[in-house]
Amino acid sequence: MSASAIIFYCISAFLLGTGILAVTAKKIFRAAIWLLLSLVGIAALYFWMQVEFIAAVQIIVYVGGIVILIIFSIFLTQQSGKEMPKPALGKQLFAALAVLFGAAFTCTLIYGNWFFQNDGSAFKPTVGDIGTQMLSTTEHGFILPFEVVSMLLLAAMIGCIVIAMKSNQTTISSPEIKETN
Amino acid sequence: MNEVPLMHILFVSTALFFIGMYGLFTRRNMITMLMSIELMLNSVNINFVAFNKYLFPEKLDGIFFTIFIITIAAAEAAVAIAIIINLYRSHQSIDVDDATEMKF
Amino acid sequence: MLDDFFILLKQELLITAIIFLLLFLKLGKERTNESLLRIANILLLLNFISGFFFIKSGTLFSDMFQTSPFISLEKNMLNLAIWLISMQSYNWLKTHKHVIEFYILLLTTLLGMFFMISSGNLLMFYLGLEMSTIPLAAAANFDLFKRKSSEAAMKLIISSAFSSALLLFGISFIYGTTGTLTLAELPAHLTGSPLQVFAFILVVSGFSFKVSAVPFHLWTADVYEGAPIAVTSYLSVVSKAAVLFVFVSVLYHAFSSLSALWYNILFILSLLTIIIGNLFALRQDNFKRFLAFSSIAQVGFILIGISGSSQAGTASVVYFILIYIFSNLAAFGVVSLVSAVTGKEKISDFKAFYKTNPLLSWILTIALFSLAGVPPTAGFFGKFFLLIAGAAKGNYLLIGLAALNMVISFYYYLRIVKAIFMDPNETPVEKIAIPVMPKIALYICVTGIIVTGIASVVYDYIFSISPGF
Amino acid sequence: MNLSILIILPLFTALIILFCNGLKQVRSVALLGSVAQLLLSGFLLYLYLQERNTGNAAPMLFENNYVWFAASNIHFHIGVDGISIAMILLTASVVVAGILVSWEMEKLNKEFFFLLILLSMGAYGFFISLDIFTLFFFLEIAVIPKFLLIGIWGSGKKEYSAMKLALMLMAGSALVFVGLMGIYYQTGSFDLMEISQLAIPLDVQLFFFPFAFVGFGIFAAMFPFHTWVPDGHASAPTAASMFLAGISMKLGGYGCLRVATFLMPDAAHAYSWLIILLATIAIIYGAFATMMQTDLKYINAYSSVSHCGFVLLGIGMLTETSINGAVLQMVSHGLMTALFFAAIGMIYSRTHTRMVAQLGGLLKVMPFISTVFVIAGLCSLGLPGFSGFVAEMTVFMGSWQNPDTMYRLATILSCASIVVTAVYILRAAGKSVMGPIENTAYLQLTDAKWNEKMAAAILIVGIVLIGIAPFLINSLIGPGTEHIMQNVGKAITLK
Amino acid sequence: MPNYSYILWIPLLPLATFLLLGLFGRKYVKTFSGILGSLSLLVSTVLSFVAAHQYFYVDGKVNGVYQKIIALKYTWLTFSPNVSIDMGIIIDPISVLMLVVVSFVSLMVHVFSLGYMKGEERFATYYAFLSLFTFSMLGLILSSNIFQVYMFWELVGVSSFLLIGYYFDKPSAVAASKKAFIVTRFADLGFLIGILILGFYGGTLDIGLLIERLTAAQSSEFIAMSTAGFLGVSALTWALTLVFIGGAGKSAMFPLHIWLPDAMEGPTPVSALIHAATMVVAGVYLVARLFPVFSMDGTALQIVMYTGAFSALLAAIIACTQTDIKRVLAYSTMSQIGYMMFALGVAKYGGEDGLGYMASMFHLFTHAFFKSLLFLGAGAVIHMVHSNEMKDMGGLRKSMPITHLAFLIACLAIAGIPPFAGFFSKEEILTAAFHTNKMIYGVALFTAALTAFYMFRLYYSIFWRKESHHHANAHGEGTLTMKIPLVVLAVCAIGVGFVPFSSLVTSDGVALETHMDLVFSIPPVVLALIAIGIATYMYKSENGKSAQLTAALGGFFVAAKKKFYMDEFYLFITGKIIFPLIGKPIAWIDKNIVDGFMNLLANITGKISELIKGFQSGRVQNYAIYFFGGIIGLAVIFIYLWK
């Protein structure tokens, strides 16, 4: 058992553990932190797989972006200190069972599946060729998705602005509350 | 380092995926639900990268897919959070069980 | 190469252009909503008309983008639908603060759908799918101060995120087992190994979520009820249609080697969808919710048509969707008019509707009859061809059950007709003044409902260009 | 003559009505249209006879065959034989009568007449179409107007009845649809004539015949799917009841004959025992059920169940005579029951009750209406000189030709119903028309107006004409039944 | 081929009258309608006499045999190539005989009604109905096709229904008319089925052809029919019995006679026409029509014989107890028809054995005259007294001499006192009966005596008994138009007995030599005279004797007066069995089970949709769980189960 293998298992143990904590932690702020750690662990996994570029993106976008966003929203919506309401035990159990079953099911499928073995050709993606390929219009060029995503981001941005913008009218039209029940 | 078989990486990602799913099923706080979804997406990313690296290294499809997933996840998270904030304004709560006016 | 580029991408480029135009309008000097709406509608109309010209088939960026007369027809149907919707939601938008943003969001999703429809590649497909969902979730929240609206948006975004996660999980395994993301290359690599089957089911679930097929439909009703009617109709017509288009081509081409499998899957899904949709529609009182379930049932019928898996199948699905656009939008149009003026959205509010609004009543009735599939409305032909296509495999059990479910559906459609014409009501909806734009839209819908069926040229044209294999 | 006119004319009438306003305009347009249609049908009859006399022995005349949906091999194929012409004439006269009867319709008159005409258009289209798709198309067109007519202008528990009727009929057409699918995928064609030339394999027939037959049977008030009939007829406004019983129940019988039996003769033979069983039950059971009714409309509705049983019996017996009789019975019952409903409507519009117990002695105050009522009654109990006799006797003779003992028994039982018929008709007539005047208020009532007299006259003429000169209509429908029998006969030899 | 086509006019004229009066009578013709009807009928009558003369004395007979002549015939409704309803006119002895009787009696009644129905509000309608009836009756007797017979049979029934219910605002009249129609209808059912059987085996509906085929013992039809059987009885017997049931219904044979007494609710002239002379003998006529076929089947004839005899006796007994004069007459009619029936029953085809047939027809002939006379007389009386009850009458002989005389003659005739008409016919019948069946002969004799008895009971209680003339104030004896028919018919009642009947009407058309031998003519006359004596002794003047007799008879008398509870029996069948035990349950089943099932389906659907609404819980997490569940479900199905 080589060193890299040991490293791999450590990383996976770490990210899974933190992941579990992230979805079970009582306090929401802690949960966010655990999530962050778990994401970092994933980045580490990418490093281990020698896809540094992805690892970098992971760090930048997730750790630097999303988690921060989440934390901000936590601050916006509630005081982070207080414990979150516990989910009903029955629900927990049921969810656990369902999830375990699903996981087992998937794993057996994966286990039983024969994967194509590659011809051992080296896998060395450098940031450079990723960049060129990203912007090339030729075979294996990803310019179109790139543009599309940009449009999507634009739209998402506009949407967020409209929705989340603090607007002068804050009184909630209450009639619906009665009318629904 | 090929003595770590692909299988194991897939197991890890699967586990992560279902951890996320568990979170989604049980967490009542919308933001934490969002976190769980992020976890699931990440596990998918791991899959793609692993596949690309282990099985089909001659092309970079998996890598690019990962990149785009991450981007989209960001957009999704942004919109989701915006919606959650708006919902918080109207409901004074982000507990998913408080937002069940419409049913049956 | 370049002119080719422009012609093939024509529709996408147009939409993008409109988006940016609207952005500039936003940045430019303050305008009244009326003028903005006028501009927007004219632009959309032009966009729709332009869809009939310079039709060419070809692919771009290797496998990323492909188009054909058939595909551009599908896109143009969506163009038509979005134009009609924007005309109908005139009353609602007139007083809204963020008209332009609304249009931008909608158009972005439309763009996403276009890319999704002409995607030759799972990546593009995924991007298109997300692009047609995320902004829509935002748009669903556009009744900014309605609790229901934000609840609907929340439900939409969370469940769609969940479903896309599952979809991606599936796609990742498909990638892992086949080594390619190109749809055209998939059949060669798909062996039907258990993992692939699982992955495929995950993908199907992603589609089913979008078209709201049972049991992946549960978000539908709530979102439809809460979202602004414009968004609801957009969801129930446009996004559904787009995904169905893709579903057909993906099933027929990318997964043709699994056809035996997905035929059975569709068999189960379609029956479940029709039955559950009907059973829930029976007891709805909120009109939007009712239409949600009825549209679920309709999807069930469409799935039957898809399961026919032939040129007739494709044609009948597209044909039915065209009819469905007209019928559903006519219904939504009337409802949106009523709710924009009076805020009433309950079926019980429509009692004795005929006394005050005969015109709207007839339009609504015709629309409902078309949805129910009563001749001479187009809905009859649509359903007929769907079932013909479905029966091609000789699965008469499916056809029989579907036909009997049509009876149940008759019950709830007729229930509304009964409310409109027969039930007494001392406080009926007051007489509603119909602005010109919604009026035009409604008339177009009604004409569509009547003509599309009887005039066989429509079906024959669709049939002639729809790809067989 | 291009038969499409038969559809186009009503269509235009309906459209014009939409642009009229005021009762006077509307009703006059409707009347004009329907009378024109009646004349047209008469002219069609004339042309038809001429063709036949010139020795044109083609099974169908005046055929037009346009491709409609090329992709699914759907044609708009129309043509007529004697049977369809008889049906068309029936429809036309009932429509005219119905419009005359509802001359004073005040409430939403435009919509009312529009729907009436639309309904009739469905019937015309149904009777002339030689393509199962168009047949089905028109069959369903004829359903929804009924729903609206009953639900909006009806009386009593109209919504319930309307809903029930619409749903049961739709269920019927759903079954028919499945049958059509089966036929289509066996033969790849919707064309009646074409399919009749191809032999559908027996097992397929055995599987799909019940769908088609029961489907149409629901329209024809086949036991036990007849329950829409009483409620529907009772709640419907007069004209609508006339149309329902006079026309739309005939759609069912015609369909059973022209589609189910004609295209799947082997299965028809295999299932004839069942058909006959149900028909016999319907006849007897309907008659006894009628005996217990107290509402004139219910009486007539249940008697319709019993009388339509004869249609199915005739079809089930599968002899040329019996099928002839079935067609005759359709026509006769159409006219007779329409007349009956017309009379009931006239009485109801004056006395505002349909309860036999509350009526009485009307013959004194409204002799014309009462006479019409009695005539309808006598016709329905099969009095010679009226159409009912001819039809029923033909059915009996034909059924008797079927030598199987059980079938004989069925025939005898059905014959027995004529006694019960006499009982309930005489009870109804004896109590409501004859006897002392129950309610002195009735003494002020007036007799029929010109329009009502016209309506009654048209129908009575038809009834009596068939009654005293059946050889005319017989020679009209004869070739049609022969052509159908060719297929059925083939099946006999094949068994 | 002699030309009889003008006979067509005999039925057509009344038809024309009916249409005319029916459509325009109420408005335009009004009071003239009576004259109109009578005139048109006069023409028919003359024509029928001409026809009779031509047939019997000019060209009817070909080398000693009266031919069956089909005057004209055309196809009316074709069932199958050889089975069709043809409208035709058949000329043979019995049809010509009936032609004369019907048209003549009908004419008399028309004339009588001119006075009797004067001032009725629906005068025109009355005559329209009369003409309709005459038309149908004439059509019936001229029919050459058995189905044609059935058609006119029905028409006769309905016109009798209309005439009985003429006073439609009298509930009893309505009830009576309904009863008459339904009972006869029930019998017609038998007739119809009989026709179906005959038509099927005979392969034709034409009477001539039918007889020809079914009387030839070696013809395939006959063999098929006599061998084919159902419930151990041959098809032929079935057919004939069923046909006879039809006849029994119309001719009020036991047990289908119950409608006849009630039918007296109609105007009296109507009773005279329909329920004395014409319609009620239709049954006899029918059997006579098919007699050659009947004669091939002993069983059927036996049934005819016993039914007839029993009815004759029963009716005579009941007649002795009734107090409503018209009912008495009704029962006597029934009893006389019973005579005709069993006379047919005892007959054979051809030659001497055909005596019964001849006698039956002869009695039919004579009976028509004196019975209609009796009814018209009764009518005249009722017209004066305004009551049917004997107790309201008595001592009318002074106030209405002509009626009295006519009535007396009729009584003598029916009692069979020579030289009145009844004597001859009865005597023949008795002879025929004696030759075949002694028991029947005894019954016949006894009945004859009874007849004489109750007729004179009737006679005395109308015209004698109390001397008081409290009716003198009433308007005399009625108009001239009422007297003339009485006189004419009285003359006939005396005279028609001398018609050389046996040489004209016989079973095979060959003249039959009948010789009067006292052995057969004395006993009935003596018995009749004794009976009359008793009647005179008991009823001529008011005394308690009749009361003593009834007391002596006790229960039997009560039973007879109550018509042996037949009506009650039928009432029980219909009211206690058919309606509550068949009708009600079916109506209930229809409402609750058949219809209920349809509603149940709807309700179940609704219930289910209510049941599963919980899935739409509004909680997005549950949605996700179901979503995942769906995936797992599909996966499990399609990976492990659905290979």
mmCIF file of N, CA, C and O in Angstrom, chain E residues 275-297:
data_model
loop_
_atom_site.group_PDB
_atom_site.id
_atom_site.type_symbol
_atom_site.label_atom_id
_atom_site.label_comp_id
_atom_site.label_asym_id
_atom_site.label_seq_id
_atom_site.Cartn_x
_atom_site.Cartn_y
_atom_site.Cartn_z
ATOM 1 N N HIS E 275 -120.183 -5.767 -30.263
ATOM 2 C CA HIS E 275 -120.172 -6.843 -29.279
ATOM 3 C C HIS E 275 -121.356 -7.773 -29.429
ATOM 4 O O HIS E 275 -121.666 -8.538 -28.542
ATOM 5 N N ALA E 276 -122.040 -7.657 -30.558
ATOM 6 C CA ALA E 276 -123.110 -8.626 -30.802
ATOM 7 C C ALA E 276 -122.907 -9.310 -32.137
ATOM 8 O O ALA E 276 -122.839 -10.534 -32.229
ATOM 9 N N ALA E 277 -122.740 -8.489 -33.184
ATOM 10 C CA ALA E 277 -122.857 -9.054 -34.522
ATOM 11 C C ALA E 277 -121.511 -9.284 -35.176
ATOM 12 O O ALA E 277 -121.325 -10.269 -35.882
ATOM 13 N N THR E 278 -120.553 -8.393 -34.937
ATOM 14 C CA THR E 278 -119.409 -8.414 -35.858
ATOM 15 C C THR E 278 -118.108 -8.808 -35.187
ATOM 16 O O THR E 278 -117.630 -9.927 -35.357
ATOM 17 N N MET E 279 -117.572 -7.901 -34.370
ATOM 18 C CA MET E 279 -116.214 -8.156 -33.919
ATOM 19 C C MET E 279 -116.108 -9.441 -33.109
ATOM 20 O O MET E 279 -115.189 -10.228 -33.285
ATOM 21 N N VAL E 280 -117.117 -9.654 -32.259
ATOM 22 C CA VAL E 280 -116.987 -10.802 -31.370
ATOM 23 C C VAL E 280 -117.034 -12.113 -32.133
ATOM 24 O O VAL E 280 -116.571 -13.131 -31.629
ATOM 25 N N VAL E 281 -117.605 -12.084 -33.348
ATOM 26 C CA VAL E 281 -117.608 -13.346 -34.092
ATOM 27 C C VAL E 281 -116.355 -13.484 -34.935
ATOM 28 O O VAL E 281 -116.178 -14.481 -35.630
ATOM 29 N N ALA E 282 -115.467 -12.459 -34.839
ATOM 30 C CA ALA E 282 -114.240 -12.534 -35.639
ATOM 31 C C ALA E 282 -113.480 -13.809 -35.313
ATOM 32 O O ALA E 282 -112.916 -14.461 -36.183
ATOM 33 N N GLY E 283 -113.480 -14.161 -34.015
ATOM 34 C CA GLY E 283 -112.769 -15.375 -33.636
ATOM 35 C C GLY E 283 -113.327 -16.587 -34.366
ATOM 36 O O GLY E 283 -112.585 -17.386 -34.942
ATOM 37 N N VAL E 284 -114.651 -16.672 -34.350
ATOM 38 C CA VAL E 284 -115.285 -17.788 -35.060
ATOM 39 C C VAL E 284 -114.869 -17.761 -36.523
ATOM 40 O O VAL E 284 -114.465 -18.760 -37.109
ATOM 41 N N TYR E 285 -114.936 -16.565 -37.061
ATOM 42 C CA TYR E 285 -114.591 -16.415 -38.473
ATOM 43 C C TYR E 285 -113.164 -16.878 -38.724
ATOM 44 O O TYR E 285 -112.895 -17.616 -39.684
ATOM 45 N N LEU E 286 -112.272 -16.501 -37.817
ATOM 46 C CA LEU E 286 -110.865 -16.872 -38.001
ATOM 47 C C LEU E 286 -110.719 -18.383 -38.043
ATOM 48 O O LEU E 286 -110.105 -18.945 -38.949
ATOM 49 N N VAL E 287 -111.359 -19.033 -37.073
ATOM 50 C CA VAL E 287 -111.251 -20.501 -37.047
ATOM 51 C C VAL E 287 -111.847 -21.065 -38.328
ATOM 52 O O VAL E 287 -111.275 -21.960 -38.967
ATOM 53 N N ALA E 288 -112.970 -20.493 -38.744
ATOM 54 C CA ALA E 288 -113.603 -20.999 -39.970
ATOM 55 C C ALA E 288 -112.672 -20.796 -41.161
ATOM 56 O O ALA E 288 -112.517 -21.664 -42.018
ATOM 57 N N ARG E 289 -112.008 -19.637 -41.155
ATOM 58 C CA ARG E 289 -111.074 -19.319 -42.250
ATOM 59 C C ARG E 289 -110.031 -20.413 -42.397
ATOM 60 O O ARG E 289 -109.751 -20.908 -43.477
ATOM 61 N N LEU E 290 -109.481 -20.781 -41.254
ATOM 62 C CA LEU E 290 -108.403 -21.771 -41.286
ATOM 63 C C LEU E 290 -108.971 -23.179 -41.058
ATOM 64 O O LEU E 290 -108.227 -24.094 -40.740
ATOM 65 N N PHE E 291 -110.276 -23.325 -41.203
ATOM 66 C CA PHE E 291 -110.869 -24.600 -40.787
ATOM 67 C C PHE E 291 -110.204 -25.803 -41.442
ATOM 68 O O PHE E 291 -109.882 -26.775 -40.759
ATOM 69 N N PRO E 292 -109.939 -25.747 -42.741
ATOM 70 C CA PRO E 292 -109.307 -26.926 -43.345
ATOM 71 C C PRO E 292 -108.054 -27.336 -42.601
ATOM 72 O O PRO E 292 -107.824 -28.525 -42.366
ATOM 73 N N VAL E 293 -107.265 -26.352 -42.164
ATOM 74 C CA VAL E 293 -106.044 -26.688 -41.430
ATOM 75 C C VAL E 293 -106.418 -27.272 -40.075
ATOM 76 O O VAL E 293 -105.896 -28.299 -39.652
ATOM 77 N N PHE E 294 -107.364 -26.608 -39.397
ATOM 78 C CA PHE E 294 -107.796 -27.125 -38.093
ATOM 79 C C PHE E 294 -108.233 -28.575 -38.226
ATOM 80 O O PHE E 294 -107.920 -29.424 -37.397
ATOM 81 N N SER E 295 -108.939 -28.813 -39.307
ATOM 82 C CA SER E 295 -109.499 -30.165 -39.425
ATOM 83 C C SER E 295 -108.388 -31.204 -39.561
ATOM 84 O O SER E 295 -108.635 -32.390 -39.398
ATOM 85 N N MET E 296 -107.179 -30.750 -39.860
ATOM 86 C CA MET E 296 -106.079 -31.712 -39.957
ATOM 87 C C MET E 296 -105.543 -32.074 -38.587
ATOM 88 O O MET E 296 -104.703 -32.947 -38.456
ATOM 89 N N ASP E 297 -105.955 -31.351 -37.567
ATOM 90 C CA ASP E 297 -105.325 -31.543 -36.264
ATOM 91 C C ASP E 297 -106.394 -31.712 -35.200
ATOM 92 O O ASP E 297 -107.042 -30.752 -34.786
#
